[in-house]
mmCIF file of C-alpha atoms and ligand atoms in Angstrom:
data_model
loop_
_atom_site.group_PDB
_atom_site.id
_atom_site.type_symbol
_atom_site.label_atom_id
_atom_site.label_comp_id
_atom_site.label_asym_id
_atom_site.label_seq_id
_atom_site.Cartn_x
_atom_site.Cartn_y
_atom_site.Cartn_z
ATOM 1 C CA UNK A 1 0.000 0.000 0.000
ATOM 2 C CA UNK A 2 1.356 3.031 -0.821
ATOM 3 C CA UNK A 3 -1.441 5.694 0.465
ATOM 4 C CA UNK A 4 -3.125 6.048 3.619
ATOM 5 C CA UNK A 5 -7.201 4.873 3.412
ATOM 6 C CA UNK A 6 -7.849 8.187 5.404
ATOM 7 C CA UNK A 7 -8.119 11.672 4.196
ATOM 8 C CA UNK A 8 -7.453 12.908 8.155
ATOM 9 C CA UNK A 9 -5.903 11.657 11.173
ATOM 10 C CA UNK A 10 -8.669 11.714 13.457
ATOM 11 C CA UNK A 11 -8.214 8.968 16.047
ATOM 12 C CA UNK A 12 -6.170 5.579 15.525
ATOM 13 C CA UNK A 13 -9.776 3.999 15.542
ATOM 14 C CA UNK A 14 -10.286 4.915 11.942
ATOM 15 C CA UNK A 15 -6.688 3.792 10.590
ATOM 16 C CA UNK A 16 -5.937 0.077 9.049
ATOM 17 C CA UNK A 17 -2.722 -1.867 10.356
ATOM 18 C CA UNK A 18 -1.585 -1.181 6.648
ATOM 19 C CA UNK A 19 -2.233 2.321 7.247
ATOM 20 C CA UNK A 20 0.101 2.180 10.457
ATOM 21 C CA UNK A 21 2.931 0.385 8.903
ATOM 22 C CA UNK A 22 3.356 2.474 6.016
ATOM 23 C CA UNK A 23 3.672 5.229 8.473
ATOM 24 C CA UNK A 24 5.998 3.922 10.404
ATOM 25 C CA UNK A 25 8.267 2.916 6.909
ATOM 26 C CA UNK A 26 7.894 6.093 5.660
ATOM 27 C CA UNK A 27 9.252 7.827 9.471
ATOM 28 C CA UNK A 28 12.231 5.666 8.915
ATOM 29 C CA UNK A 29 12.630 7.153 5.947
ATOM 30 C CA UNK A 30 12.431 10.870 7.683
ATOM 31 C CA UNK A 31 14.492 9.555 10.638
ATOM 32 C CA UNK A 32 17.142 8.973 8.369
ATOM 33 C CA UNK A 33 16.706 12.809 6.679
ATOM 34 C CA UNK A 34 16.393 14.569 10.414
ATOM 35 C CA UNK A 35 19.878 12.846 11.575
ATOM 36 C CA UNK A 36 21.172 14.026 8.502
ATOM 37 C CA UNK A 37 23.277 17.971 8.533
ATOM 38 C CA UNK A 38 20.872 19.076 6.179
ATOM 39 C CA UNK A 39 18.026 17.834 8.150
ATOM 40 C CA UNK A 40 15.116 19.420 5.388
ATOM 41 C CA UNK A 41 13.596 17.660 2.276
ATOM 42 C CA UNK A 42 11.929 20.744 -0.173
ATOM 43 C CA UNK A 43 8.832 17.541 -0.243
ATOM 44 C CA UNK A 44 5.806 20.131 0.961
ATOM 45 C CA UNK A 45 7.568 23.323 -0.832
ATOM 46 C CA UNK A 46 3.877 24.278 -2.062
ATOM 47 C CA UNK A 47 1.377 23.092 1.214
ATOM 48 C CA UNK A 48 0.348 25.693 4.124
ATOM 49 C CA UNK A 49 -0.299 24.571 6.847
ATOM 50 C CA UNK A 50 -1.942 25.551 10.257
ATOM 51 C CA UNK A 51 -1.516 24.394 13.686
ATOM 52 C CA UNK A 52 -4.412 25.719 15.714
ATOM 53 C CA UNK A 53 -4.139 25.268 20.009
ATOM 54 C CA UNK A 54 -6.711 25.675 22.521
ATOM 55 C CA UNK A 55 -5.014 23.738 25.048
ATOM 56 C CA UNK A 56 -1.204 24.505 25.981
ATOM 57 C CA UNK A 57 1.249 21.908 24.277
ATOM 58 C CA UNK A 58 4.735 21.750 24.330
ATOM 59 C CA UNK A 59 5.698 18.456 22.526
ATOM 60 C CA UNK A 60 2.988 18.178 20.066
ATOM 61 C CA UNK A 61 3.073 21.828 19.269
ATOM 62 C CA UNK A 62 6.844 22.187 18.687
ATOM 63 C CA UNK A 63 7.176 18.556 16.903
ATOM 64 C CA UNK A 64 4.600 19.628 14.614
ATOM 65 C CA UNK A 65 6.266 22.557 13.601
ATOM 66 C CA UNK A 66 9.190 21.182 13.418
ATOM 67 C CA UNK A 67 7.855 18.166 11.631
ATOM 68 C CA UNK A 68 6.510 20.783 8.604
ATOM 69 C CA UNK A 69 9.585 23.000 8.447
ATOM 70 C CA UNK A 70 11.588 19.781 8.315
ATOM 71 C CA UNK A 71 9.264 18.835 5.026
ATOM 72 C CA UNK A 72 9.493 23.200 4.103
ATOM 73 C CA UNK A 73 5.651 23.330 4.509
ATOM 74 C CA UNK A 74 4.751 27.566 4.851
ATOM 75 C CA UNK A 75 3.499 27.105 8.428
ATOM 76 C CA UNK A 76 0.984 29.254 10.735
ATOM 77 C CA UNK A 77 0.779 28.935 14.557
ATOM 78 C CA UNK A 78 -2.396 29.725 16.082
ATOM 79 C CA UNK A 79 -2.640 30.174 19.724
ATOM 80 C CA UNK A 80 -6.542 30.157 20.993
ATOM 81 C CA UNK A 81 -5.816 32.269 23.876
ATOM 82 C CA UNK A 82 -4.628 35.227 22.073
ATOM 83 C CA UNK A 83 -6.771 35.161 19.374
ATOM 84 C CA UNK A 84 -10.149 36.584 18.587
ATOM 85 C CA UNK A 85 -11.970 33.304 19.988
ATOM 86 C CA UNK A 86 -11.466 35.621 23.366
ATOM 87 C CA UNK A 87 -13.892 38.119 21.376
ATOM 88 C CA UNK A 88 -16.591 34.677 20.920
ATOM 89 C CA UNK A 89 -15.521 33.681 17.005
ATOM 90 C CA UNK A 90 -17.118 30.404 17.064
ATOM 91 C CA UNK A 91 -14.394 27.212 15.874
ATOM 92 C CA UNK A 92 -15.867 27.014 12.375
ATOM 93 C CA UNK A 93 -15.321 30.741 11.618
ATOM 94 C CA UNK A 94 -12.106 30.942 13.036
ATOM 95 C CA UNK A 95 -10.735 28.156 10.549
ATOM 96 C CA UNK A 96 -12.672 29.063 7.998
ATOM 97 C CA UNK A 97 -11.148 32.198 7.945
ATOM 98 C CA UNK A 98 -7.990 30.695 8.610
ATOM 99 C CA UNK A 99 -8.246 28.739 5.200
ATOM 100 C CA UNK A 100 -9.582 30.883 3.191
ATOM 101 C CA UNK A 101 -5.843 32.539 3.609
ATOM 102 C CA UNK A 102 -5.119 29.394 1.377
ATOM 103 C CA UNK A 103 -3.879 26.948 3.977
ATOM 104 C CA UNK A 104 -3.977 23.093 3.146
ATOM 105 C CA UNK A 105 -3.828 21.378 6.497
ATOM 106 C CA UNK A 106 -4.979 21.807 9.846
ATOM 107 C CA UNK A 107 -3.581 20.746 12.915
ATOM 108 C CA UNK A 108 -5.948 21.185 16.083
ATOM 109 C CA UNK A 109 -5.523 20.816 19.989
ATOM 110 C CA UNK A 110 -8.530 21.584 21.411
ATOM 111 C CA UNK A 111 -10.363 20.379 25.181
ATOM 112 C CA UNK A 112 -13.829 18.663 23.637
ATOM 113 C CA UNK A 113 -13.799 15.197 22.793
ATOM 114 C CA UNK A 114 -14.482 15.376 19.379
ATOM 115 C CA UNK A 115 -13.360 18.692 18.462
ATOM 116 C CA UNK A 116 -11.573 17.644 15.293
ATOM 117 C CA UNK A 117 -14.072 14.732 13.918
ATOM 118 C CA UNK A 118 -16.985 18.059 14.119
ATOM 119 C CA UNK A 119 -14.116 20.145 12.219
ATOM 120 C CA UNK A 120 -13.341 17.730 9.440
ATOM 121 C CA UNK A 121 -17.057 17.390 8.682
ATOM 122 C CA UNK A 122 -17.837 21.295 7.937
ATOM 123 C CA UNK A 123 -14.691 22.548 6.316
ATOM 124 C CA UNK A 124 -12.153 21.648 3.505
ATOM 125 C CA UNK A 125 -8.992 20.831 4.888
ATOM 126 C CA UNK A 126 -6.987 17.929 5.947
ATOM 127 C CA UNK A 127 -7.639 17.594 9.526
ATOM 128 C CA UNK A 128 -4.649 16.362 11.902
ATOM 129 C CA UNK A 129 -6.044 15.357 15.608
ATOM 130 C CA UNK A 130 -3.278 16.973 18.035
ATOM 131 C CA UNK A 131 -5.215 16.235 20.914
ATOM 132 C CA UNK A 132 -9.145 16.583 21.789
ATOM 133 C CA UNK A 133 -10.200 16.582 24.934
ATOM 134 C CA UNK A 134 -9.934 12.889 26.889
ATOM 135 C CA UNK A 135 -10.948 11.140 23.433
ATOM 136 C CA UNK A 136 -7.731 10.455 21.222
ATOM 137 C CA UNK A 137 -4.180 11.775 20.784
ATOM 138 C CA UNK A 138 -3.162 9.709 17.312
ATOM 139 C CA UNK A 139 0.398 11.111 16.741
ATOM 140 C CA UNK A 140 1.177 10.510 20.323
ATOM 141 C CA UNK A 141 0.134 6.537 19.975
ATOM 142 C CA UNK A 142 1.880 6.538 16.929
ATOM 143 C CA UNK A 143 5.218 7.933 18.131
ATOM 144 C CA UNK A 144 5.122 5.479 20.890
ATOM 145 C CA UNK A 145 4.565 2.239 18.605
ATOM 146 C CA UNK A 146 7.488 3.500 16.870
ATOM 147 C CA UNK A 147 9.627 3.545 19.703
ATOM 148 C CA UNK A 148 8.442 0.404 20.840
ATOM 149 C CA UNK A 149 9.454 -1.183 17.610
ATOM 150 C CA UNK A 150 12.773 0.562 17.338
ATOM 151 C CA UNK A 151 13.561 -0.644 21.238
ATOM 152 C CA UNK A 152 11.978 -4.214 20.853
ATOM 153 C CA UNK A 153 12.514 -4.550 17.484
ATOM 154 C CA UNK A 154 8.588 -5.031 16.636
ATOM 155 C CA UNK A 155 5.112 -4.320 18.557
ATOM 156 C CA UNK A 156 3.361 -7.634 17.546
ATOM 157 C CA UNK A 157 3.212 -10.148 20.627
ATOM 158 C CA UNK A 158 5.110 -7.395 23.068
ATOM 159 C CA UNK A 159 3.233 -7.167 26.591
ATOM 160 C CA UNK A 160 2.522 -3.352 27.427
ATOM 161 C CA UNK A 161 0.839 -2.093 30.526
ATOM 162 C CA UNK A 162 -1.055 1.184 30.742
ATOM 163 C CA UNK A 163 -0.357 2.683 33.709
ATOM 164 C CA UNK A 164 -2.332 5.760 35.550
ATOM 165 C CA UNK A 165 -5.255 6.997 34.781
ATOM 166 C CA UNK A 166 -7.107 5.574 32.117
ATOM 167 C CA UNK A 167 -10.219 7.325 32.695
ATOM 168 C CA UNK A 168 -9.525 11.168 31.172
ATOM 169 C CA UNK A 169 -6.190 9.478 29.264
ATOM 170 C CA UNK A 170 -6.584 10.389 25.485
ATOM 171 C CA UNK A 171 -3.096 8.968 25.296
ATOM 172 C CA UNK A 172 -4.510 5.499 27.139
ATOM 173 C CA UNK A 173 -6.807 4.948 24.501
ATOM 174 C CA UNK A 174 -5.163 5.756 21.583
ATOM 175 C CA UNK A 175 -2.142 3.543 22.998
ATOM 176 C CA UNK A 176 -4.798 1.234 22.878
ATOM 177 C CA UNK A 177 -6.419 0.975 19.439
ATOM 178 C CA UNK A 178 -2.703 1.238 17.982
ATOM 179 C CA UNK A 179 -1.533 -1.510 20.315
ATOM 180 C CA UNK A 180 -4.400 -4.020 20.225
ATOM 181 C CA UNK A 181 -4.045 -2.988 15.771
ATOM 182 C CA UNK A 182 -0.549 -4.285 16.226
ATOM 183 C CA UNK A 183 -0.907 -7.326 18.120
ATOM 184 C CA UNK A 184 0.673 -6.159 20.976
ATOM 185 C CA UNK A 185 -1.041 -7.815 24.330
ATOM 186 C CA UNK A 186 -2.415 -5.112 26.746
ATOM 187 C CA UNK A 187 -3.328 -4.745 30.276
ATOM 188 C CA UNK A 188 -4.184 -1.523 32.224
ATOM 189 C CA UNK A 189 -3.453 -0.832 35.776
ATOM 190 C CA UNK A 190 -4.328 1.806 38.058
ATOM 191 C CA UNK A 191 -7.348 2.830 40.631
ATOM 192 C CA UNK A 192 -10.274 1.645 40.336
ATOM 193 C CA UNK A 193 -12.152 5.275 40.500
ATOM 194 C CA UNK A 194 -10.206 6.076 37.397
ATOM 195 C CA UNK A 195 -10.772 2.523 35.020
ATOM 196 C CA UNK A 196 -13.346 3.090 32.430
ATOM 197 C CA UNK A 197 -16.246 0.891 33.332
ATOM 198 C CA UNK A 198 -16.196 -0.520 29.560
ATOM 199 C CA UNK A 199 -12.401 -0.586 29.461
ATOM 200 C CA UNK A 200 -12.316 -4.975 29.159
ATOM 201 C CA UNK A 201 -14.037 -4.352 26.028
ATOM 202 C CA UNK A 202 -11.803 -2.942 24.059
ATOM 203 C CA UNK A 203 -9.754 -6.364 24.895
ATOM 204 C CA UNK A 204 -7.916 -5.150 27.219
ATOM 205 C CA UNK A 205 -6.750 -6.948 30.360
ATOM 206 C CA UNK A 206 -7.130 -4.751 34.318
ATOM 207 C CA UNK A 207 -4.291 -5.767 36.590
ATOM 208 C CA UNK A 208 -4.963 -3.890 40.234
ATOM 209 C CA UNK A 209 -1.351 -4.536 41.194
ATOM 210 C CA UNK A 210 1.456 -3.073 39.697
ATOM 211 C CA UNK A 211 4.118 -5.093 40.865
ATOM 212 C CA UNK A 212 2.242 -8.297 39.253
ATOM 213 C CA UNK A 213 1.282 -5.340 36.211
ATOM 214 C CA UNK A 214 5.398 -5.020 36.097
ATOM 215 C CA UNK A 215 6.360 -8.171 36.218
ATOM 216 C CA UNK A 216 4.436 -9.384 33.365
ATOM 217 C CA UNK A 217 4.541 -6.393 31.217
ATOM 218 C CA UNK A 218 8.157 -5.919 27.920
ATOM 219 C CA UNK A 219 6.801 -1.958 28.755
ATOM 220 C CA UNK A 220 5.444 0.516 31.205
ATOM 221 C CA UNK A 221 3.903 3.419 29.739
ATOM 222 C CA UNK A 222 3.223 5.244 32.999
ATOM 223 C CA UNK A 223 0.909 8.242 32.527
ATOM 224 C CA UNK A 224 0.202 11.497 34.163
ATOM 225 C CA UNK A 225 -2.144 12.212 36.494
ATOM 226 C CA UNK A 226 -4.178 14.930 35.055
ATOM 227 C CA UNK A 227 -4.782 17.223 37.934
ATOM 228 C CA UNK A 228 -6.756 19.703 34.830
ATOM 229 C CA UNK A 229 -9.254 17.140 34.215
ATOM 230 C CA UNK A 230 -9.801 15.873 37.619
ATOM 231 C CA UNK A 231 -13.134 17.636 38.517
ATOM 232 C CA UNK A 232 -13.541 15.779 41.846
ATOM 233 C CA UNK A 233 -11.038 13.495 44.193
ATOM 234 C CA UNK A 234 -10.332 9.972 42.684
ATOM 235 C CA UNK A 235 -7.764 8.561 44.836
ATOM 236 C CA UNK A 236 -7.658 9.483 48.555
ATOM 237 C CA UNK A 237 -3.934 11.239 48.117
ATOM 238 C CA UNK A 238 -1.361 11.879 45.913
ATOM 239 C CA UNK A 239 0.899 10.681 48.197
ATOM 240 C CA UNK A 240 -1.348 7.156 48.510
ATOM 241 C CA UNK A 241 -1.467 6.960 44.689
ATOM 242 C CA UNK A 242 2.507 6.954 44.873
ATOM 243 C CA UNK A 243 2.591 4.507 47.051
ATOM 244 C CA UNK A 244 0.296 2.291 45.132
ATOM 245 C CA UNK A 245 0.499 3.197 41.432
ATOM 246 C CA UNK A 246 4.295 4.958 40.998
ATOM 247 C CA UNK A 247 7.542 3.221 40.264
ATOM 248 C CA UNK A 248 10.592 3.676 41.487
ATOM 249 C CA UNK A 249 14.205 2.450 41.432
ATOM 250 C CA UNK A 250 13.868 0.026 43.894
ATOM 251 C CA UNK A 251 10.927 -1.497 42.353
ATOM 252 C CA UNK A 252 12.167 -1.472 38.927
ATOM 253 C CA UNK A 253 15.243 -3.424 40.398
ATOM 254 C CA UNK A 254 13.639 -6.288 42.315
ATOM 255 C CA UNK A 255 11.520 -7.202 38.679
ATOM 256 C CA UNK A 256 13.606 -9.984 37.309
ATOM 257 C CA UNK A 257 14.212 -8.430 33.824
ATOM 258 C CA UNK A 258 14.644 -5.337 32.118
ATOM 259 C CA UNK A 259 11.414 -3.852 31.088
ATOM 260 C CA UNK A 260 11.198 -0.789 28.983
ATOM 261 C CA UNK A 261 9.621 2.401 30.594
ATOM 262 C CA UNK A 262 7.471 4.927 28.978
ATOM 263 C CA UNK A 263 5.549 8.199 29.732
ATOM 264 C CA UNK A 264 4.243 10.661 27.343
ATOM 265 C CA UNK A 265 5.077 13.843 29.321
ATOM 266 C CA UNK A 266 4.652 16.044 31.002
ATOM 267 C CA UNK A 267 5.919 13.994 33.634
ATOM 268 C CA UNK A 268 5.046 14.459 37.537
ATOM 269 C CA UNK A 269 8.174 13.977 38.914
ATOM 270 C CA UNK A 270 7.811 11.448 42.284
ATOM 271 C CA UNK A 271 4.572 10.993 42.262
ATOM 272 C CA UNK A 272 4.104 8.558 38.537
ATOM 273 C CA UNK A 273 7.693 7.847 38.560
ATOM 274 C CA UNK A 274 10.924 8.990 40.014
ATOM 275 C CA UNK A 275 13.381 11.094 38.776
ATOM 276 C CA UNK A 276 16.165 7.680 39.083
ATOM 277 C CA UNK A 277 13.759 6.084 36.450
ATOM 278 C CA UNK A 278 12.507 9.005 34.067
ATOM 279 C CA UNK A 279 16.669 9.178 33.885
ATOM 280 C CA UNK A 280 17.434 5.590 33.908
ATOM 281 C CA UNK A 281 18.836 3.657 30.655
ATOM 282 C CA UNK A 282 15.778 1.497 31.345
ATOM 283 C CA UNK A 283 13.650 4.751 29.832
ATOM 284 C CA UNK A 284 13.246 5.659 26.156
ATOM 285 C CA UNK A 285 11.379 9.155 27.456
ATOM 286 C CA UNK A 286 13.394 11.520 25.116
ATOM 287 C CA UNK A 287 13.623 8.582 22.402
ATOM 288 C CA UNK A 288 9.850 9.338 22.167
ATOM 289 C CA UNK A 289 10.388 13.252 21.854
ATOM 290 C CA UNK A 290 12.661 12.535 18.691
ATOM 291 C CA UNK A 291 10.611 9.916 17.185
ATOM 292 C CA UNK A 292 7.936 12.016 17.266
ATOM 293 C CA UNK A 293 8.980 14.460 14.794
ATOM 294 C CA UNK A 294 9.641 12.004 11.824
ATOM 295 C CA UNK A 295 6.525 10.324 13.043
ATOM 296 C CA UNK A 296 4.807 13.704 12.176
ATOM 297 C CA UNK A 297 6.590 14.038 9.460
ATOM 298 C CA UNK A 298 5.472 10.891 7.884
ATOM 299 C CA UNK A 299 1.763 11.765 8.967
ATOM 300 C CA UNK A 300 1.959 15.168 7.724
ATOM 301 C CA UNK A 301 3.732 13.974 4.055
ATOM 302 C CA UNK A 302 1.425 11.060 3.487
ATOM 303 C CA UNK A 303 -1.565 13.397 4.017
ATOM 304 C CA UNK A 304 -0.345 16.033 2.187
ATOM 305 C CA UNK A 305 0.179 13.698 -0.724
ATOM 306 C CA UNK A 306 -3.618 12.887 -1.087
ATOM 307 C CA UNK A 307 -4.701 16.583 -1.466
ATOM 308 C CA UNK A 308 -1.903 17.226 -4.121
HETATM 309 N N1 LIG B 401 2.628 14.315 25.138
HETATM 310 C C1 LIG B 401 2.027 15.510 24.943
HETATM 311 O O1 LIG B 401 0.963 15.602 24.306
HETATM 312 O O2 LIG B 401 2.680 16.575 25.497
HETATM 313 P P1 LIG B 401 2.258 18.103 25.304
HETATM 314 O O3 LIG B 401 0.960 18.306 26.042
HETATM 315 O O4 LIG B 401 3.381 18.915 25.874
HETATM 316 O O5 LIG B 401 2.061 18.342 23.830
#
């Protein structure tokens, strides 16, 4: 296959295993261009394209840009907050308005779940889901099947847990519908206030302990707590949730192999994990960071090339 079957990159849920593979051979390709000391290709000399933030960002945001300069896409950066969506311009006039300055692409962060499915369907752009709300974060699943694969050498088979909470993780479930794609084997761990109640149904297994979570698991990806989305108390105290739900050096030594540790960032230092293994050679943290601009790259370029 040499062309995505999607015209956006809404949510992993609407891509094909094809679709993720060909991603991931085409970032290898970019990889190989962004380690170069001309790290540009002229590819996207004649796309515009728009990156449009409600939310703050500071990976996404600067990987995308990056990612489109690295391809010499014309880009525009949008920030929400000082823009006239403070005067009430409703989402659909804003980018309208924004295209009609002849930009090709779109890509949106924005707080509702949603946000960029109700975008694609009422203006003509390709559509690039940064981020909405607690529904899906695509690139970020992406990136972190690619470093997977680059670590473990594939995805298909691997054992990854989910750590954290699940609940308002856009990250959690986009891990998932990439993972599960792949043939990775997942389980999820974390409290029980912050587990889906339909998680097992996206075949997923719920391990309540992470030691036994650990000690089955090739990879951690331990997630934030999201102290912005948390509208009431889910665990009794952060301090309690460390105790329960956080790793640390001393508990990533007493596991019998090596596992692989994740996170998305931002991290909470101490209370997910410690500083000893956010820095450890056990984590592939910043791996993720780099990966994720030819990832981008490869999303933005393969998009691009069906509007051409
Ligand atoms: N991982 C991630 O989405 O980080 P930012 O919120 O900084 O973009």
């Amino acid at each position: 296959m040499s062309e995505l079957s999607v015209n956006h990159l809404l949510g992993i849920k609407y891509l094909k295993e094809s679709d993720i593979q060909l991603i991931f051979e085409t970032a290898d390709h970019f990889k190989e261009v962004i380690n170069r000391s001309i790290k540009k290709v002229p590819s996207l000399r004649d796309i515009t394209i728009a990156n449009i933030f409600f939310e703050n960002s500071t990976r996404t945001k600067l990987s995308f840009e990056l990612a489109e300069k690295r391809l010499s896409a014309d880009v525009l950066n949008f920030s929400a907050s000082q823009s006239s969506v403070k005067k009430g311009e409703t989402l659909i006039d804003t980018v309208n308005n924004i295209l009609s300055m002849k930009v090709d692409m779109v890509v949106m962060r924005h707080p509702n779940p949603g946000a960029g499915i109700f975008l694609a369907k009422h203006v003509k752009a390709s559509i690039i889901n940064a981020g909405d709300g607690a529904h899906e974060h695509p690139t970020q699943a992406l990136l972190d099947s690619y470093s997977i694969r680059e670590k473990l050498g594939d995805v298909v088979g691997k054992n990854v847990v989910i750590v954290g909470d699940i609940l308002h993780s856009r990250v959690a479930l986009s891990n998932i519908f990439a993972l599960k794609l792949q043939g990775a084997n997942v389980k999820v761990c974390g409290p029980k206030t912050l587990m889906p109640k339909y998680i097992e149904s996206l075949g997923v297994g719920v391990e309540m302990d992470l030691r036994r979570a650990l000690e089955w698991c090739d990879v951690a990806n331990m997630l934030r707590i999201q102290n912005e989305r948390l509208d009431i108390s889910y665990f009794p105290t952060t301090r309690e949730y460390t105790q329960q739900f956080g790793v640390n050096k001393k508990l990533l030594d007493s596991l019998d192999k090596e596992i692989v540790i994740m996170h998305p960032g931002p991290i909470n230092r101490g209370v997910e994990i410690t500083s000893d293994v956010a820095d450890s050679k056990q984590s592939i943290i910043l791996n993720q960071v780099e990966n994720g601009v030819a990832v981008r790259m490869a999303v933005i370029y393969l998009l691009a090339s069906k509007i051409k």
